[in-house]
GROMACS .gro file of C-alpha atoms in nm:
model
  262
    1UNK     CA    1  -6.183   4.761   0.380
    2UNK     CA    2  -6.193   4.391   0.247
    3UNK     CA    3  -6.015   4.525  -0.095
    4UNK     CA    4  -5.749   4.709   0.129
    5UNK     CA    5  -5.688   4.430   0.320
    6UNK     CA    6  -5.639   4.175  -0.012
    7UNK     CA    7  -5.404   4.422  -0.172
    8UNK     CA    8  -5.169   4.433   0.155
    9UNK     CA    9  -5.200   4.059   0.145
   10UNK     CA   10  -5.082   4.035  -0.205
   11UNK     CA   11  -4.811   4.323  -0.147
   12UNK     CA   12  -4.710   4.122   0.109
   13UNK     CA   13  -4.705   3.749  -0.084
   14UNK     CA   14  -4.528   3.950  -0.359
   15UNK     CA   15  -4.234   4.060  -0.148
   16UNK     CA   16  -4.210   3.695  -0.039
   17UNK     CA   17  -4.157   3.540  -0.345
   18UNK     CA   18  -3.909   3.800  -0.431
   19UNK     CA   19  -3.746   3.730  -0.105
   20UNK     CA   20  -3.712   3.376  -0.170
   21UNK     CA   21  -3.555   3.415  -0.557
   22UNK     CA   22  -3.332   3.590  -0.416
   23UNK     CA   23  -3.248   3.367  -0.155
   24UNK     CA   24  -3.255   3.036  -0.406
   25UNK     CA   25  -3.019   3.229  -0.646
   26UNK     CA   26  -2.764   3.264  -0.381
   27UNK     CA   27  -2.762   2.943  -0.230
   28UNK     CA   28  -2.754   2.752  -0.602
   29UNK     CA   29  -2.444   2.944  -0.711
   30UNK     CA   30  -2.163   2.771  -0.719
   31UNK     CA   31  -1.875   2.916  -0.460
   32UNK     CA   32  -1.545   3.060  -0.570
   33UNK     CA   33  -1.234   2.918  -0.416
   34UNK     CA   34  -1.024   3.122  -0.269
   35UNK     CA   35  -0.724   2.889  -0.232
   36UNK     CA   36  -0.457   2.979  -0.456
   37UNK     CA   37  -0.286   2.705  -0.690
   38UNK     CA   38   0.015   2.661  -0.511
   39UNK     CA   39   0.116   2.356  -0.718
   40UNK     CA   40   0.528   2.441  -0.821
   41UNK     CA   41   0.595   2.561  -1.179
   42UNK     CA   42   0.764   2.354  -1.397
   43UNK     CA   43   1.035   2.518  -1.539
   44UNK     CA   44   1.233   2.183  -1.694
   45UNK     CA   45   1.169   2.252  -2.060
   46UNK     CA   46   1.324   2.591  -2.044
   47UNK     CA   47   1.659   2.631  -2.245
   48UNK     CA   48   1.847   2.842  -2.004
   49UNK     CA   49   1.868   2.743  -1.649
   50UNK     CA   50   1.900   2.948  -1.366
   51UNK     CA   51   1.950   2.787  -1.068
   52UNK     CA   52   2.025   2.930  -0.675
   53UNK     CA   53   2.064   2.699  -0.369
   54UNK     CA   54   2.100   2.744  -0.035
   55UNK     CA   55   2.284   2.516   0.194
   56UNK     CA   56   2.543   2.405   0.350
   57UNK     CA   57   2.890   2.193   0.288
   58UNK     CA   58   2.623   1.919   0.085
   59UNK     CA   59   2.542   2.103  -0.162
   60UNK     CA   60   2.840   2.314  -0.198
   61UNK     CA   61   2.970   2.139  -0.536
   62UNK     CA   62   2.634   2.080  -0.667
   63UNK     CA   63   2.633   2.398  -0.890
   64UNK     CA   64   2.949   2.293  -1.045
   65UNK     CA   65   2.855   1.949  -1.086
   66UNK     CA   66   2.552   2.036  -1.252
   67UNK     CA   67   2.709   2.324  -1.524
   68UNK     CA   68   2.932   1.993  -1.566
   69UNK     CA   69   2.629   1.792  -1.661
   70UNK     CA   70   2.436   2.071  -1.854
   71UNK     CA   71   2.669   2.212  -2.087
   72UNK     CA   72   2.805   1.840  -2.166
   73UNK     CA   73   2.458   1.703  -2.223
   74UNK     CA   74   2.274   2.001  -2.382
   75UNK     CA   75   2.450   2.219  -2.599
   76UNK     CA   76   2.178   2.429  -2.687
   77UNK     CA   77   2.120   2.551  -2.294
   78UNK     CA   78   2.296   2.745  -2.069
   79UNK     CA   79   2.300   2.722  -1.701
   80UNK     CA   80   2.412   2.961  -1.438
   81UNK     CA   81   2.402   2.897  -1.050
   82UNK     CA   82   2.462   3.047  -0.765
   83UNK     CA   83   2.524   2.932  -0.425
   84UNK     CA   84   2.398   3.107  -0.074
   85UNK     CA   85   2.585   2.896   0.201
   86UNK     CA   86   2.515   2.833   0.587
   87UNK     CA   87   2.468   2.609   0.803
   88UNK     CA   88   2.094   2.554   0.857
   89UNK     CA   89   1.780   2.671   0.622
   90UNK     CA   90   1.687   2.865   0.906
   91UNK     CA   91   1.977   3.046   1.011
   92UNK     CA   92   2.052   3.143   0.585
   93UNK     CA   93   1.706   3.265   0.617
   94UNK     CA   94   1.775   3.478   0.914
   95UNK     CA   95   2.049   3.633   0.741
   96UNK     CA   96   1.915   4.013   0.548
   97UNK     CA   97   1.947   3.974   0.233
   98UNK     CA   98   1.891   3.580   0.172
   99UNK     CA   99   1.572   3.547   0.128
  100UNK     CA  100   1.560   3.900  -0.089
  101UNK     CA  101   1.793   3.691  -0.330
  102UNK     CA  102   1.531   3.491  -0.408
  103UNK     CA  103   1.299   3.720  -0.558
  104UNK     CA  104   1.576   3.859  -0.760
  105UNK     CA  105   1.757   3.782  -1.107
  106UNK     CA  106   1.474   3.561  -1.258
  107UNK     CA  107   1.588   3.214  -1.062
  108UNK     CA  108   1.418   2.914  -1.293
  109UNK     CA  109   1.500   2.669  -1.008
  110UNK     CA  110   1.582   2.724  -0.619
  111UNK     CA  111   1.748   2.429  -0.441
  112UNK     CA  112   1.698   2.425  -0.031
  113UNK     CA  113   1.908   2.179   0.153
  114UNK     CA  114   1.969   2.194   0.522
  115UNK     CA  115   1.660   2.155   0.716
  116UNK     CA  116   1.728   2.035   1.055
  117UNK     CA  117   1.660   1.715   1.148
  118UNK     CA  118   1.722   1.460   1.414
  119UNK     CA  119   1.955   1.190   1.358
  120UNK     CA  120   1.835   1.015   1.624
  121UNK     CA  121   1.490   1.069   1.499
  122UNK     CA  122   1.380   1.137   1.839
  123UNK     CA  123   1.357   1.522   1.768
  124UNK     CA  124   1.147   1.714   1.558
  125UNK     CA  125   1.267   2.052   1.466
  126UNK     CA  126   1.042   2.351   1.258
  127UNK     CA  127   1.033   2.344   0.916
  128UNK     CA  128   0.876   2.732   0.908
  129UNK     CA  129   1.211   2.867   0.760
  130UNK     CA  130   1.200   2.572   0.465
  131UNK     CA  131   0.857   2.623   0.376
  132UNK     CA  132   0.850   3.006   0.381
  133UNK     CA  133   1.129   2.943   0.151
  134UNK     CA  134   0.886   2.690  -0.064
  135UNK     CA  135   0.691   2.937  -0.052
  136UNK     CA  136   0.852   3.249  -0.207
  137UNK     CA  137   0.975   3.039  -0.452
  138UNK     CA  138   0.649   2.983  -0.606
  139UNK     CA  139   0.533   3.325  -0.555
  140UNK     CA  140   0.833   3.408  -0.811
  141UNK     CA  141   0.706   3.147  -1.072
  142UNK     CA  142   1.069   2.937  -0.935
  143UNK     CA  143   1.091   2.599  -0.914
  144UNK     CA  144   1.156   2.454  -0.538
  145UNK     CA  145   1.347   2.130  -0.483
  146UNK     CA  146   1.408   2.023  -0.171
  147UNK     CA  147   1.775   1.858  -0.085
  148UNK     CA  148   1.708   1.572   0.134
  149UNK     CA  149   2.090   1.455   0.233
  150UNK     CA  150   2.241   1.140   0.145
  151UNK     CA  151   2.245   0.897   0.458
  152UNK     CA  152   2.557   0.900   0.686
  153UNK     CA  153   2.776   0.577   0.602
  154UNK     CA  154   2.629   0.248   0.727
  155UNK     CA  155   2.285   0.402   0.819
  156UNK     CA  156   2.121   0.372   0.544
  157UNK     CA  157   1.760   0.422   0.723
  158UNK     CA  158   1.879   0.777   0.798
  159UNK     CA  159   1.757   0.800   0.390
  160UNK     CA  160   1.433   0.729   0.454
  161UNK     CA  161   1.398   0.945   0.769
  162UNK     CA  162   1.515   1.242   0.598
  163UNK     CA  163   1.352   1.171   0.316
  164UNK     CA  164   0.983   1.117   0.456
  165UNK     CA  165   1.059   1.460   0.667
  166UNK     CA  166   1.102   1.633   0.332
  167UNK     CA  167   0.784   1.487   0.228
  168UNK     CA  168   0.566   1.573   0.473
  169UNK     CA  169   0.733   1.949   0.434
  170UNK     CA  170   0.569   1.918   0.075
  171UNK     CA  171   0.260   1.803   0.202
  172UNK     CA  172   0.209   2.142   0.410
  173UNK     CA  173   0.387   2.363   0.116
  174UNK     CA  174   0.362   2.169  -0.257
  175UNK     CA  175   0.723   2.122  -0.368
  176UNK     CA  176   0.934   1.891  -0.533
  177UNK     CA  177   1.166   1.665  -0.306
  178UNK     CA  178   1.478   1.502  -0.478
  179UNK     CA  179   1.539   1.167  -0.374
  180UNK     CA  180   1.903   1.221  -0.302
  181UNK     CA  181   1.951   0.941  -0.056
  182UNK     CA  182   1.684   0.687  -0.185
  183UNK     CA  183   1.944   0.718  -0.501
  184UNK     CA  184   2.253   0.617  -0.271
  185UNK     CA  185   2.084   0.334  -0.097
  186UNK     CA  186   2.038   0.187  -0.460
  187UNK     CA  187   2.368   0.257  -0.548
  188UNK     CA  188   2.554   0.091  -0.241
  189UNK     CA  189   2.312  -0.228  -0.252
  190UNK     CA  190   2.401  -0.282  -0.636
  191UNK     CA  191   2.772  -0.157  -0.594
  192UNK     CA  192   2.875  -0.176  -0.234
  193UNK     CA  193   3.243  -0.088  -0.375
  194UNK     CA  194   3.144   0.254  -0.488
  195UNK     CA  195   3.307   0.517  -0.344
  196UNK     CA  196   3.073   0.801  -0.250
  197UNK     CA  197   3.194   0.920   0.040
  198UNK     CA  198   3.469   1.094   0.138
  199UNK     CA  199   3.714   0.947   0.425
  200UNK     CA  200   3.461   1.106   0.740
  201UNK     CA  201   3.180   0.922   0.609
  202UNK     CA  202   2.960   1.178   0.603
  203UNK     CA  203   3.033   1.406   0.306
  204UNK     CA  204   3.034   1.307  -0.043
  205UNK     CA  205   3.326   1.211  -0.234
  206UNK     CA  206   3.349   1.357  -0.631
  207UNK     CA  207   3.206   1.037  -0.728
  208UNK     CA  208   2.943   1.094  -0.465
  209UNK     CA  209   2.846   1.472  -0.506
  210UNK     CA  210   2.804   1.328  -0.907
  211UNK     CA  211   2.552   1.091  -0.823
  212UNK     CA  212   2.357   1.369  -0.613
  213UNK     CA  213   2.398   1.596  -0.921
  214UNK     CA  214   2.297   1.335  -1.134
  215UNK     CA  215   1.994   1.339  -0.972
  216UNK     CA  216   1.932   1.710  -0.994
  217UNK     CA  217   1.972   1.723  -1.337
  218UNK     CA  218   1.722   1.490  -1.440
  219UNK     CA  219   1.481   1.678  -1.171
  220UNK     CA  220   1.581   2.013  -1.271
  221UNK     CA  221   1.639   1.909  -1.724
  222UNK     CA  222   1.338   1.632  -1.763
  223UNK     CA  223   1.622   1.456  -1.931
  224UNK     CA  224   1.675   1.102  -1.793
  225UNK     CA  225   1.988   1.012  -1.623
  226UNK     CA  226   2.033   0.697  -1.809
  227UNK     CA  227   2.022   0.834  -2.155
  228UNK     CA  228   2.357   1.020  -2.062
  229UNK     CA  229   2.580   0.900  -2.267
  230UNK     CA  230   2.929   0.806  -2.150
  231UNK     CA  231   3.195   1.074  -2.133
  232UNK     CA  232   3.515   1.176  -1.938
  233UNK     CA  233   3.382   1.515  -1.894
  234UNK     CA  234   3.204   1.313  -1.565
  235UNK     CA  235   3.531   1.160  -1.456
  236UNK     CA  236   3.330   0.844  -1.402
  237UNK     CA  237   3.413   0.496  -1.480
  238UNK     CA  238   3.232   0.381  -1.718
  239UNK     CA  239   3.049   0.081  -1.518
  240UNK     CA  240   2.964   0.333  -1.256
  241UNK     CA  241   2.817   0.588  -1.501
  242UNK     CA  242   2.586   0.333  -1.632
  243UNK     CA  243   2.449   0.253  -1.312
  244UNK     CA  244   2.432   0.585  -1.174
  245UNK     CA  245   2.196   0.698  -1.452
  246UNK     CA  246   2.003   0.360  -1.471
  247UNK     CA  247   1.962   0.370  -1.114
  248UNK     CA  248   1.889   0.747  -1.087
  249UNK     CA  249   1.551   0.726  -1.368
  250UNK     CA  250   1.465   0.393  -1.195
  251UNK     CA  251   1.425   0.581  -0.842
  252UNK     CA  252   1.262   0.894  -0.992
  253UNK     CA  253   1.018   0.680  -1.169
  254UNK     CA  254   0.935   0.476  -0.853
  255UNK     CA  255   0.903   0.838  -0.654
  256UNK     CA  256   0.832   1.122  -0.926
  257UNK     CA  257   1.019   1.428  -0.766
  258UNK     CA  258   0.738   1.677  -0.857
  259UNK     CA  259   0.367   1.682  -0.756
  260UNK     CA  260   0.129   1.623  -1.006
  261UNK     CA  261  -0.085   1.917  -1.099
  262UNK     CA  262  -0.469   1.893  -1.004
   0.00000   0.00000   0.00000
């Protein structure tokens, strides 16, 4: 009976210690995250560019303005945009068919400009329709950049609002967030003469939409702005070319466009 009882007991002890291997094994191995990278691709060191953006009347002569910059600057690329107009990101994304163009053609970058936002800054509108852009971008190895708009004339705090709005839409979906109107404060407090805006004060004159693109390209290229080197194909002065580019790099160096992959 004693002999019966022992080898239950060490049946029993056995089955415990097995038990509790298990159970150590388990707890010691390391977990596997399940969050996905969703850092953006960087797609600047390609050699042919292919670029869509949606938005509205400011950023309706981007594409041309950058094909200007590209094939001037880099002979051995090729760029080809295209342009999906409206006038809010969510109301282009409402549209069938928008946000289908995305996932088509093999985009290398996606521009969104025209996120709502309160001039006022006493409203705060969604930012679903921007980020679910963001967000199919990246699930098409694309590039996002987001289009912050230059600041209406004489406000220039409207640049940082919009700005910091675009940010924090980055911060909840990783993307890269051109500092359009950081860029045009520079410009006006170093050449208050400059004319970048049209006569309503709102939209961009050519010299203007060239400083935006300007911008672009270096975000888009990796080249910098100030190594462009002066030519008519810009229809710049030459002072204001020089500054443009100097003051473009500066900004993007003081506010890097693109998250830096973990």
């Amino acid at each position: 009976m004693l002999s019966k009882c022992l080898a239950i007991t060490l049946w029993i002890l056995i089955l415990f210690n097995l038990a509790a291997c298990g159970s150590g094994s388990t707890s010691n191995k390391p977990e596997q995250s399940t969050q996905p990278d969703t850092t953006p691709v960087d797609n600047s060191a390609i050699a042919d560019y292919r670029v869509i953006i949606y938005g509205n009347s400011h950023s309706a002569q981007l594409g041309v303005m950058l094909k200007t910059l590209v094939t001037s600057q880099l002979p051995n690329s090729t760029i080809e945009t295209v342009t999906i107009s409206g006038r809010f990101l969510d109301e282009i994304v409402a549209v069938t068919g928008n946000l289908e163009q995305l996932q088509q053609n093999s985009w290398s970058h996606a521009i969104f400009q025209g996120q709502k936002y309160s001039q006022s800054g006493t409203v705060d509108y969604p930012t679903d329709a921007t980020r679910r852009l963001i967000a199919t971008a990246k699930a098409n190895n694309i590039m996002p950049i987001l289009f912050p708009e230059h600041p209406q004339r004489g406000n220039p705090a409207e640049a940082d609002r919009v700005y910091n709005l675009h940010q924090s839409i980055s911060q909840q979906e990783l993307s890269c967030v051109a500092p359009v109107g950081l860029v045009w404060n520079r410009v006006l407090a170093a050449m208050p003469t400059a004319k970048l805006y049209n006569a309503n004060g709102n939209h961009a004159s050519y010299v203007g939409n060239m400083l935006t693109a300007m911008t672009f390209y270096e975000v888009i290229t990796g080249e910098l702005a100030d190594a462009i080197p002066f030519t008519s194909a810009l229809e710049l002065e030459q002072q204001q070319h020089a500054l443009f580019g100097q003051i473009v790099t500066q900004v993007l160096a003081e506010h890097p466009a693109c998250p830096t992959p973990e």
